[in-house]
Structures are given as structure tokens and as C-alpha cells.
């Protein structure tokens, strides 16, 4: 099976992140809870942001901001759904 390079993701990902992500529904990898991101617990420490599940307190995602970029890790989200 052949594969495409990551540039093919530009279209689908730009659609995903061009909306208000706080209304996106995520499934926690820890407990399976499915809730909008707006209900998550967010902890800020300088340039770092840690987002935790409001149900089980597991880490859903981390964001690290710098002057040059923004890094996002979704290790605790099994699924992220955005309504069109």
C-alpha cells in the first residue's frame, strides 16, 4: 500500500482547527468520558497549559507556547469530534 506525505492533511486539519475548539467533543483516554473541551479543567503555568479531564483528572492535552511556535500534545484524547 502506498502512502501520501503529510501535506495531504492540510485540508482536513485546517477545517478541524478553524472552528471554536472549545465546542469540540473529546473522549478521555483514561475514563472514556465524552465532553466538550469547554468543560475540561485547564491549568496554566507560564507558557505551559495542561488540560485535564473534568471527570477523572487525567491529562487530556498539553500546550506549550513560545514566541516561535505552539506545540500541542493530545496524549489523553482518544477521539476529537467537531460538528460542522
N, CA, C and O atoms as a Tinker XYZ file with bonds, in Angstrom:
   336  protein
     1  N      0.846000   -1.175000    0.000000    73     2
     2  CA     0.000000    0.000000    0.000000    64     1     3
     3  C      0.891000    1.237000    0.000000    63     2     4     5
     4  O      1.820000    1.345000    0.801000    81     3
     5  N      0.600000    2.172000   -0.908000    73     3     6
     6  CA     1.381000    3.405000   -0.947000    64     5     7
     7  C      0.832000    4.403000    0.071000    63     6     8     9
     8  O     -0.287000    4.270000    0.566000    81     7
     9  N      1.636000    5.379000    0.357000    73     7    10
    10  CA     1.192000    6.400000    1.298000    64     9    11
    11  C      1.409000    7.776000    0.701000    63    10    12    13
    12  O      2.184000    7.936000   -0.242000    81    11
    13  N      0.730000    8.764000    1.248000    73    11    14
    14  CA     0.883000   10.155000    0.851000    64    13    15
    15  C      1.697000   10.859000    1.920000    63    14    16    17
    16  O      1.774000   10.391000    3.056000    81    15
    17  N      2.305000   11.982000    1.564000    73    15    18
    18  CA     3.026000   12.702000    2.613000    64    17    19
    19  C      2.037000   13.521000    3.436000    63    18    20    21
    20  O      0.866000   13.646000    3.077000    81    19
    21  N      2.513000   14.062000    4.519000    73    19    22
    22  CA     1.659000   14.753000    5.467000    64    21    23
    23  C      0.983000   15.993000    4.929000    63    22    24    25
    24  O      0.031000   16.483000    5.535000    81    23
    25  N      1.450000   16.516000    3.804000    73    23    26
    26  CA     0.823000   17.714000    3.242000    64    25    27
    27  C     -0.640000   17.494000    2.864000    63    26    28    29
    28  O     -1.416000   18.448000    2.802000    81    27
    29  N     -1.014000   16.259000    2.615000    73    27    30
    30  CA    -2.397000   15.973000    2.255000    64    29    31
    31  C     -3.346000   16.254000    3.427000    63    30    32    33
    32  O     -4.556000   16.374000    3.233000    81    31
    33  N     -2.805000   16.357000    4.620000    73    31    34
    34  CA    -3.626000   16.632000    5.793000    64    33    35
    35  C     -4.002000   18.101000    5.927000    63    34    36    37
    36  O     -4.841000   18.447000    6.760000    81    35
    37  N     -3.401000   18.968000    5.126000    73    35    38
    38  CA    -3.641000   20.409000    5.259000    64    37    39
    39  C     -5.119000   20.751000    5.185000    63    38    40    41
    40  O     -5.610000   21.534000    5.998000    81    39
    41  N     -5.831000   20.182000    4.233000    73    39    42
    42  CA    -7.257000   20.484000    4.091000    64    41    43
    43  C     -8.075000   20.039000    5.287000    63    42    44    45
    44  O     -8.748000   20.858000    5.914000    81    43
    45  N     -8.030000   18.743000    5.618000    73    43    46
    46  CA    -8.843000   18.276000    6.739000    64    45    47
    47  C     -8.468000   18.927000    8.070000    63    46    48    49
    48  O     -9.352000   19.250000    8.863000    81    47
    49  N     -7.191000   19.122000    8.325000    73    47    50
    50  CA    -6.791000   19.706000    9.607000    64    49    51
    51  C     -7.120000   21.194000    9.687000    63    50    52    53
    52  O     -7.429000   21.704000   10.764000    81    51
    53  N     -7.055000   21.895000    8.552000    73    51    54
    54  CA    -7.406000   23.319000    8.601000    64    53    55
    55  C     -8.889000   23.473000    8.914000    63    54    56    57
    56  O     -9.295000   24.439000    9.561000    81    55
    57  N     -9.692000   22.524000    8.457000    73    55    58
    58  CA   -11.117000   22.566000    8.791000    64    57    59
    59  C    -11.315000   22.296000   10.282000    63    58    60    61
    60  O    -12.129000   22.945000   10.940000    81    59
    61  N    -10.580000   21.355000   10.788000    73    59    62
    62  CA   -10.717000   20.984000   12.192000    64    61    63
    63  C    -10.339000   22.131000   13.118000    63    62    64    65
    64  O    -11.036000   22.389000   14.100000    81    63
    65  N     -9.264000   22.809000   12.823000    73    63    66
    66  CA    -8.780000   23.834000   13.732000    64    65    67
    67  C     -9.228000   25.247000   13.369000    63    66    68    69
    68  O     -8.770000   26.208000   13.987000    81    67
    69  N    -10.099000   25.395000   12.399000    73    67    70
    70  CA   -10.589000   26.728000   12.067000    64    69    71
    71  C    -11.880000   27.055000   12.819000    63    70    72    73
    72  O    -12.435000   28.144000   12.671000    81    71
    73  N    -12.338000   26.124000   13.606000    73    71    74
    74  CA   -13.566000   26.331000   14.369000    64    73    75
    75  C    -13.227000   26.568000   15.835000    63    74    76    77
    76  O    -12.084000   26.393000   16.259000    81    75
    77  N    -14.216000   26.960000   16.585000    73    75    78
    78  CA   -14.046000   27.132000   18.022000    64    77    79
    79  C    -13.868000   25.754000   18.657000    63    78    80    81
    80  O    -14.833000   25.001000   18.785000    81    79
    81  N    -12.649000   25.427000   19.051000    73    79    82
    82  CA   -12.361000   24.092000   19.566000    64    81    83
    83  C    -12.952000   23.845000   20.949000    63    82    84    85
    84  O    -12.992000   22.702000   21.405000    81    83
    85  N    -13.407000   24.885000   21.615000    73    83    86
    86  CA   -13.998000   24.658000   22.939000    64    85    87
    87  C    -15.327000   23.918000   22.847000    63    86    88    89
    88  O    -15.789000   23.353000   23.838000    81    87
    89  N    -15.946000   23.916000   21.666000    73    87    90
    90  CA   -17.196000   23.172000   21.499000    64    89    91
    91  C    -16.955000   21.783000   20.914000    63    90    92    93
    92  O    -17.900000   21.017000   20.729000    81    91
    93  N    -15.702000   21.455000   20.624000    73    91    94
    94  CA   -15.370000   20.115000   20.141000    64    93    95
    95  C    -15.547000   19.118000   21.282000    63    94    96    97
    96  O    -15.261000   19.422000   22.440000    81    95
    97  N    -16.023000   17.926000   20.936000    73    95    98
    98  CA   -16.217000   16.878000   21.937000    64    97    99
    99  C    -15.026000   15.934000   21.886000    63    98   100   101
   100  O    -14.674000   15.411000   20.828000    81    99
   101  N    -14.411000   15.724000   23.043000    73    99   102
   102  CA   -13.282000   14.816000   23.127000    64   101   103
   103  C    -13.603000   13.646000   24.037000    63   102   104   105
   104  O    -14.362000   13.776000   24.997000    81   103
   105  N    -13.000000   12.474000   23.714000    73   103   106
   106  CA   -13.155000   11.287000   24.563000    64   105   107
   107  C    -11.877000   11.081000   25.356000    63   106   108   109
   108  O    -10.798000   10.932000   24.783000    81   107
   109  N    -12.002000   11.074000   26.655000    73   107   110
   110  CA   -10.854000   10.893000   27.542000    64   109   111
   111  C    -10.309000    9.475000   27.405000    63   110   112   113
   112  O    -11.068000    8.508000   27.468000    81   111
   113  N     -8.992000    9.348000   27.218000    73   111   114
   114  CA    -8.368000    8.026000   27.125000    64   113   115
   115  C     -8.363000    7.322000   28.467000    63   114   116   117
   116  O     -8.249000    6.097000   28.524000    81   115
   117  N     -8.482000    8.070000   29.537000    73   115   118
   118  CA    -8.440000    7.478000   30.869000    64   117   119
   119  C     -9.752000    6.855000   31.305000    63   118   120   121
   120  O     -9.778000    5.724000   31.791000    81   119
   121  N    -10.852000    7.600000   31.131000    73   119   122
   122  CA   -12.131000    7.121000   31.659000    64   121   123
   123  C    -13.218000    6.973000   30.603000    63   122   124   125
   124  O    -14.282000    6.426000   30.892000    81   123
   125  N    -12.974000    7.447000   29.392000    73   123   126
   126  CA   -13.957000    7.321000   28.323000    64   125   127
   127  C    -15.012000    8.405000   28.312000    63   126   128   129
   128  O    -15.882000    8.407000   27.441000    81   127
   129  N    -14.955000    9.323000   29.254000    73   127   130
   130  CA   -15.921000   10.419000   29.282000    64   129   131
   131  C    -15.847000   11.204000   27.984000    63   130   132   133
   132  O    -14.758000   11.473000   27.476000    81   131
   133  N    -17.006000   11.573000   27.446000    73   131   134
   134  CA   -17.058000   12.389000   26.243000    64   133   135
   135  C    -17.723000   13.710000   26.597000    63   134   136   137
   136  O    -18.902000   13.757000   26.946000    81   135
   137  N    -16.953000   14.767000   26.503000    73   135   138
   138  CA   -17.452000   16.089000   26.869000    64   137   139
   139  C    -16.831000   17.131000   25.963000    63   138   140   141
   140  O    -15.804000   16.895000   25.327000    81   139
   141  N    -17.478000   18.298000   25.914000    73   139   142
   142  CA   -16.895000   19.408000   25.176000    64   141   143
   143  C    -15.634000   19.873000   25.903000    63   142   144   145
   144  O    -15.538000   19.778000   27.127000    81   143
   145  N    -14.681000   20.372000   25.140000    73   143   146
   146  CA   -13.428000   20.819000   25.751000    64   145   147
   147  C    -13.658000   21.950000   26.745000    63   146   148   149
   148  O    -12.873000   22.132000   27.675000    81   147
   149  N    -14.720000   22.700000   26.553000    73   147   150
   150  CA   -15.009000   23.795000   27.476000    64   149   151
   151  C    -15.238000   23.307000   28.898000    63   150   152   153
   152  O    -15.098000   24.083000   29.844000    81   151
   153  N    -15.585000   22.046000   29.068000    73   151   154
   154  CA   -15.818000   21.528000   30.415000    64   153   155
   155  C    -14.548000   20.996000   31.069000    63   154   156   157
   156  O    -14.573000   20.610000   32.238000    81   155
   157  N    -13.446000   20.971000   30.338000    73   155   158
   158  CA   -12.184000   20.467000   30.887000    64   157   159
   159  C    -11.626000   21.439000   31.923000    63   158   160   161
   160  O    -12.007000   22.608000   31.984000    81   159
   161  N    -10.715000   20.917000   32.729000    73   159   162
   162  CA   -10.030000   21.741000   33.726000    64   161   163
   163  C     -8.687000   22.147000   33.133000    63   162   164   165
   164  O     -7.924000   21.292000   32.683000    81   163
   165  N     -8.397000   23.429000   33.130000    73   163   166
   166  CA    -7.192000   23.956000   32.485000    64   165   167
   167  C     -6.301000   24.599000   33.539000    63   166   168   169
   168  O     -6.745000   25.411000   34.351000    81   167
   169  N     -5.026000   24.208000   33.498000    73   167   170
   170  CA    -4.044000   24.748000   34.433000    64   169   171
   171  C     -2.950000   25.434000   33.628000    63   170   172   173
   172  O     -2.345000   24.828000   32.744000    81   171
   173  N     -2.703000   26.690000   33.936000    73   171   174
   174  CA    -1.667000   27.452000   33.239000    64   173   175
   175  C     -0.483000   27.658000   34.172000    63   174   176   177
   176  O     -0.642000   27.992000   35.346000    81   175
   177  N      0.691000   27.454000   33.627000    73   175   178
   178  CA     1.922000   27.700000   34.367000    64   177   179
   179  C      2.911000   28.319000   33.390000    63   178   180   181
   180  O      3.612000   27.609000   32.669000    81   179
   181  N      2.961000   29.621000   33.371000    73   179   182
   182  CA     3.818000   30.305000   32.407000    64   181   183
   183  C      3.360000   30.002000   31.001000    63   182   184   185
   184  O      2.183000   30.177000   30.685000    81   183
   185  N      4.270000   29.547000   30.144000    73   183   186
   186  CA     3.884000   29.275000   28.754000    64   185   187
   187  C      3.201000   27.917000   28.568000    63   186   188   189
   188  O      2.750000   27.599000   27.468000    81   187
   189  N      3.122000   27.122000   29.628000    73   187   190
   190  CA     2.551000   25.781000   29.520000    64   189   191
   191  C      1.093000   25.768000   29.964000    63   190   192   193
   192  O      0.712000   26.425000   30.933000    81   191
   193  N      0.296000   25.009000   29.236000    73   191   194
   194  CA    -1.107000   24.819000   29.591000    64   193   195
   195  C     -1.370000   23.319000   29.639000    63   194   196   197
   196  O     -1.070000   22.597000   28.689000    81   195
   197  N     -1.924000   22.864000   30.738000    73   195   198
   198  CA    -2.286000   21.459000   30.887000    64   197   199
   199  C     -3.800000   21.377000   30.992000    63   198   200   201
   200  O     -4.421000   22.060000   31.808000    81   199
   201  N     -4.384000   20.525000   30.149000    73   199   202
   202  CA    -5.834000   20.357000   30.115000    64   201   203
   203  C     -6.158000   18.981000   30.682000    63   202   204   205
   204  O     -5.668000   17.963000   30.193000    81   203
   205  N     -6.993000   18.963000   31.724000    73   203   206
   206  CA    -7.321000   17.702000   32.392000    64   205   207
   207  C     -8.808000   17.389000   32.269000    63   206   208   209
   208  O     -9.646000   18.286000   32.173000    81   207
   209  N     -9.108000   16.111000   32.273000    73   207   210
   210  CA   -10.492000   15.637000   32.212000    64   209   211
   211  C    -11.233000   16.095000   33.463000    63   210   212   213
   212  O    -10.741000   15.928000   34.579000    81   211
   213  N    -12.399000   16.665000   33.276000    73   211   214
   214  CA   -13.184000   17.129000   34.426000    64   213   215
   215  C    -13.771000   15.958000   35.209000    63   214   216   217
   216  O    -14.228000   16.137000   36.339000    81   215
   217  N    -13.763000   14.759000   34.621000    73   215   218
   218  CA   -14.352000   13.595000   35.264000    64   217   219
   219  C    -13.323000   12.794000   36.079000    63   218   220   221
   220  O    -13.583000   12.437000   37.228000    81   219
   221  N    -12.137000   12.508000   35.471000    73   219   222
   222  CA   -11.156000   11.644000   36.161000    64   221   223
   223  C     -9.823000   12.327000   36.431000    63   222   224   225
   224  O     -8.953000   11.731000   37.067000    81   223
   225  N     -9.641000   13.530000   35.978000    73   223   226
   226  CA    -8.438000   14.322000   36.231000    64   225   227
   227  C     -7.223000   13.880000   35.399000    63   226   228   229
   228  O     -6.135000   14.420000   35.597000    81   227
   229  N     -7.369000   12.922000   34.481000    73   227   230
   230  CA    -6.246000   12.550000   33.605000    64   229   231
   231  C     -5.915000   13.711000   32.675000    63   230   232   233
   232  O     -6.771000   14.543000   32.374000    81   231
   233  N     -4.674000   13.758000   32.226000    73   231   234
   234  CA    -4.256000   14.798000   31.289000    64   233   235
   235  C     -4.827000   14.493000   29.909000    63   234   236   237
   236  O     -4.588000   13.420000   29.354000    81   235
   237  N     -5.582000   15.442000   29.359000    73   235   238
   238  CA    -6.122000   15.295000   28.007000    64   237   239
   239  C     -5.135000   15.812000   26.978000    63   238   240   241
   240  O     -4.875000   15.153000   25.972000    81   239
   241  N     -4.587000   16.985000   27.229000    73   239   242
   242  CA    -3.644000   17.572000   26.283000    64   241   243
   243  C     -2.767000   18.583000   27.001000    63   242   244   245
   244  O     -3.101000   19.081000   28.075000    81   243
   245  N     -1.647000   18.865000   26.378000    73   243   246
   246  CA    -0.764000   19.920000   26.856000    64   245   247
   247  C     -0.449000   20.847000   25.691000    63   246   248   249
   248  O     -0.326000   20.417000   24.544000    81   247
   249  N     -0.323000   22.112000   26.011000    73   247   250
   250  CA     0.061000   23.118000   25.028000    64   249   251
   251  C      1.270000   23.855000   25.584000    63   250   252   253
   252  O      1.280000   24.261000   26.746000    81   251
   253  N      2.273000   24.022000   24.763000    73   251   254
   254  CA     3.470000   24.770000   25.148000    64   253   255
   255  C      3.638000   25.893000   24.141000    63   254   256   257
   256  O      3.813000   25.661000   22.945000    81   255
   257  N      3.580000   27.108000   24.649000    73   255   258
   258  CA     3.670000   28.277000   23.786000    64   257   259
   259  C      5.063000   28.895000   23.886000    63   258   260   261
   260  O      5.631000   28.998000   24.973000    81   259
   261  N      5.596000   29.296000   22.760000    73   259   262
   262  CA     6.854000   30.032000   22.732000    64   261   263
   263  C      6.683000   31.159000   21.717000    63   262   264   265
   264  O      5.701000   31.162000   20.974000    81   263
   265  N      7.589000   32.094000   21.664000    73   263   266
   266  CA     7.470000   33.159000   20.670000    64   265   267
   267  C      7.463000   32.633000   19.235000    63   266   268   269
   268  O      6.912000   33.279000   18.344000    81   267
   269  N      8.067000   31.475000   19.007000    73   267   270
   270  CA     8.199000   30.944000   17.651000    64   269   271
   271  C      7.138000   29.935000   17.251000    63   270   272   273
   272  O      6.863000   29.763000   16.064000    81   271
   273  N      6.529000   29.256000   18.241000    73   271   274
   274  CA     5.567000   28.233000   17.861000    64   273   275
   275  C      4.637000   27.867000   19.013000    63   274   276   277
   276  O      4.759000   28.362000   20.133000    81   275
   277  N      3.723000   26.997000   18.690000    73   275   278
   278  CA     2.792000   26.428000   19.665000    64   277   279
   279  C      2.822000   24.926000   19.468000    63   278   280   281
   280  O      2.566000   24.434000   18.369000    81   279
   281  N      3.134000   24.193000   20.532000    73   279   282
   282  CA     3.173000   22.738000   20.454000    64   281   283
   283  C      2.001000   22.168000   21.239000    63   282   284   285
   284  O      1.749000   22.561000   22.378000    81   283
   285  N      1.287000   21.237000   20.613000    73   283   286
   286  CA     0.108000   20.644000   21.230000    64   285   287
   287  C      0.289000   19.136000   21.250000    63   286   288   289
   288  O      0.635000   18.529000   20.236000    81   287
   289  N      0.054000   18.539000   22.401000    73   287   290
   290  CA     0.109000   17.082000   22.524000    64   289   291
   291  C     -1.265000   16.607000   22.987000    63   290   292   293
   292  O     -1.801000   17.114000   23.972000    81   291
   293  N     -1.834000   15.632000   22.272000    73   291   294
   294  CA    -3.171000   15.129000   22.576000    64   293   295
   295  C     -3.120000   13.729000   23.188000    63   294   296   297
   296  O     -3.970000   12.900000   22.864000    81   295
   297  N     -2.181000   13.445000   24.034000    73   295   298
   298  CA    -1.995000   12.077000   24.500000    64   297   299
   299  C     -3.185000   11.499000   25.259000    63   298   300   301
   300  O     -3.345000   10.279000   25.304000    81   299
   301  N     -4.010000   12.330000   25.844000    73   299   302
   302  CA    -5.122000   11.804000   26.636000    64   301   303
   303  C     -6.469000   11.866000   25.958000    63   302   304   305
   304  O     -7.498000   11.606000   26.582000    81   303
   305  N     -6.469000   12.211000   24.679000    73   303   306
   306  CA    -7.738000   12.277000   23.947000    64   305   307
   307  C     -7.765000   11.178000   22.907000    63   306   308   309
   308  O     -6.958000   11.167000   21.978000    81   307
   309  N     -8.706000   10.245000   23.067000    73   307   310
   310  CA    -8.825000    9.151000   22.103000    64   309   311
   311  C     -9.500000    9.605000   20.827000    63   310   312   313
   312  O     -9.183000    9.114000   19.744000    81   311
   313  N    -10.429000   10.540000   20.946000    73   311   314
   314  CA   -11.205000   10.985000   19.804000    64   313   315
   315  C    -11.566000   12.440000   20.012000    63   314   316   317
   316  O    -11.823000   12.875000   21.135000    81   315
   317  N    -11.585000   13.192000   18.916000    73   315   318
   318  CA   -11.988000   14.591000   18.975000    64   317   319
   319  C    -12.988000   14.808000   17.855000    63   318   320   321
   320  O    -12.673000   14.575000   16.688000    81   319
   321  N    -14.187000   15.251000   18.196000    73   319   322
   322  CA   -15.255000   15.419000   17.205000    64   321   323
   323  C    -15.677000   16.876000   17.141000    63   322   324   325
   324  O    -15.977000   17.501000   18.158000    81   323
   325  N    -15.695000   17.412000   15.906000    73   323   326
   326  CA   -16.132000   18.780000   15.663000    64   325   327
   327  C    -17.360000   18.725000   14.784000    63   326   328   329
   328  O    -17.330000   18.131000   13.706000    81   327
   329  N    -18.433000   19.332000   15.230000    73   327   330
   330  CA   -19.670000   19.374000   14.454000    64   329   331
   331  C    -19.547000   20.416000   13.359000    63   330   332   333
   332  O    -19.109000   21.538000   13.613000    81   331
   333  N    -19.925000   20.058000   12.158000    73   331   334
   334  CA   -19.880000   21.002000   11.029000    64   333   335
   335  C    -21.083000   21.903000   11.029000    63   334   336
   336  O    -21.213000   22.759000   10.154000    81   335
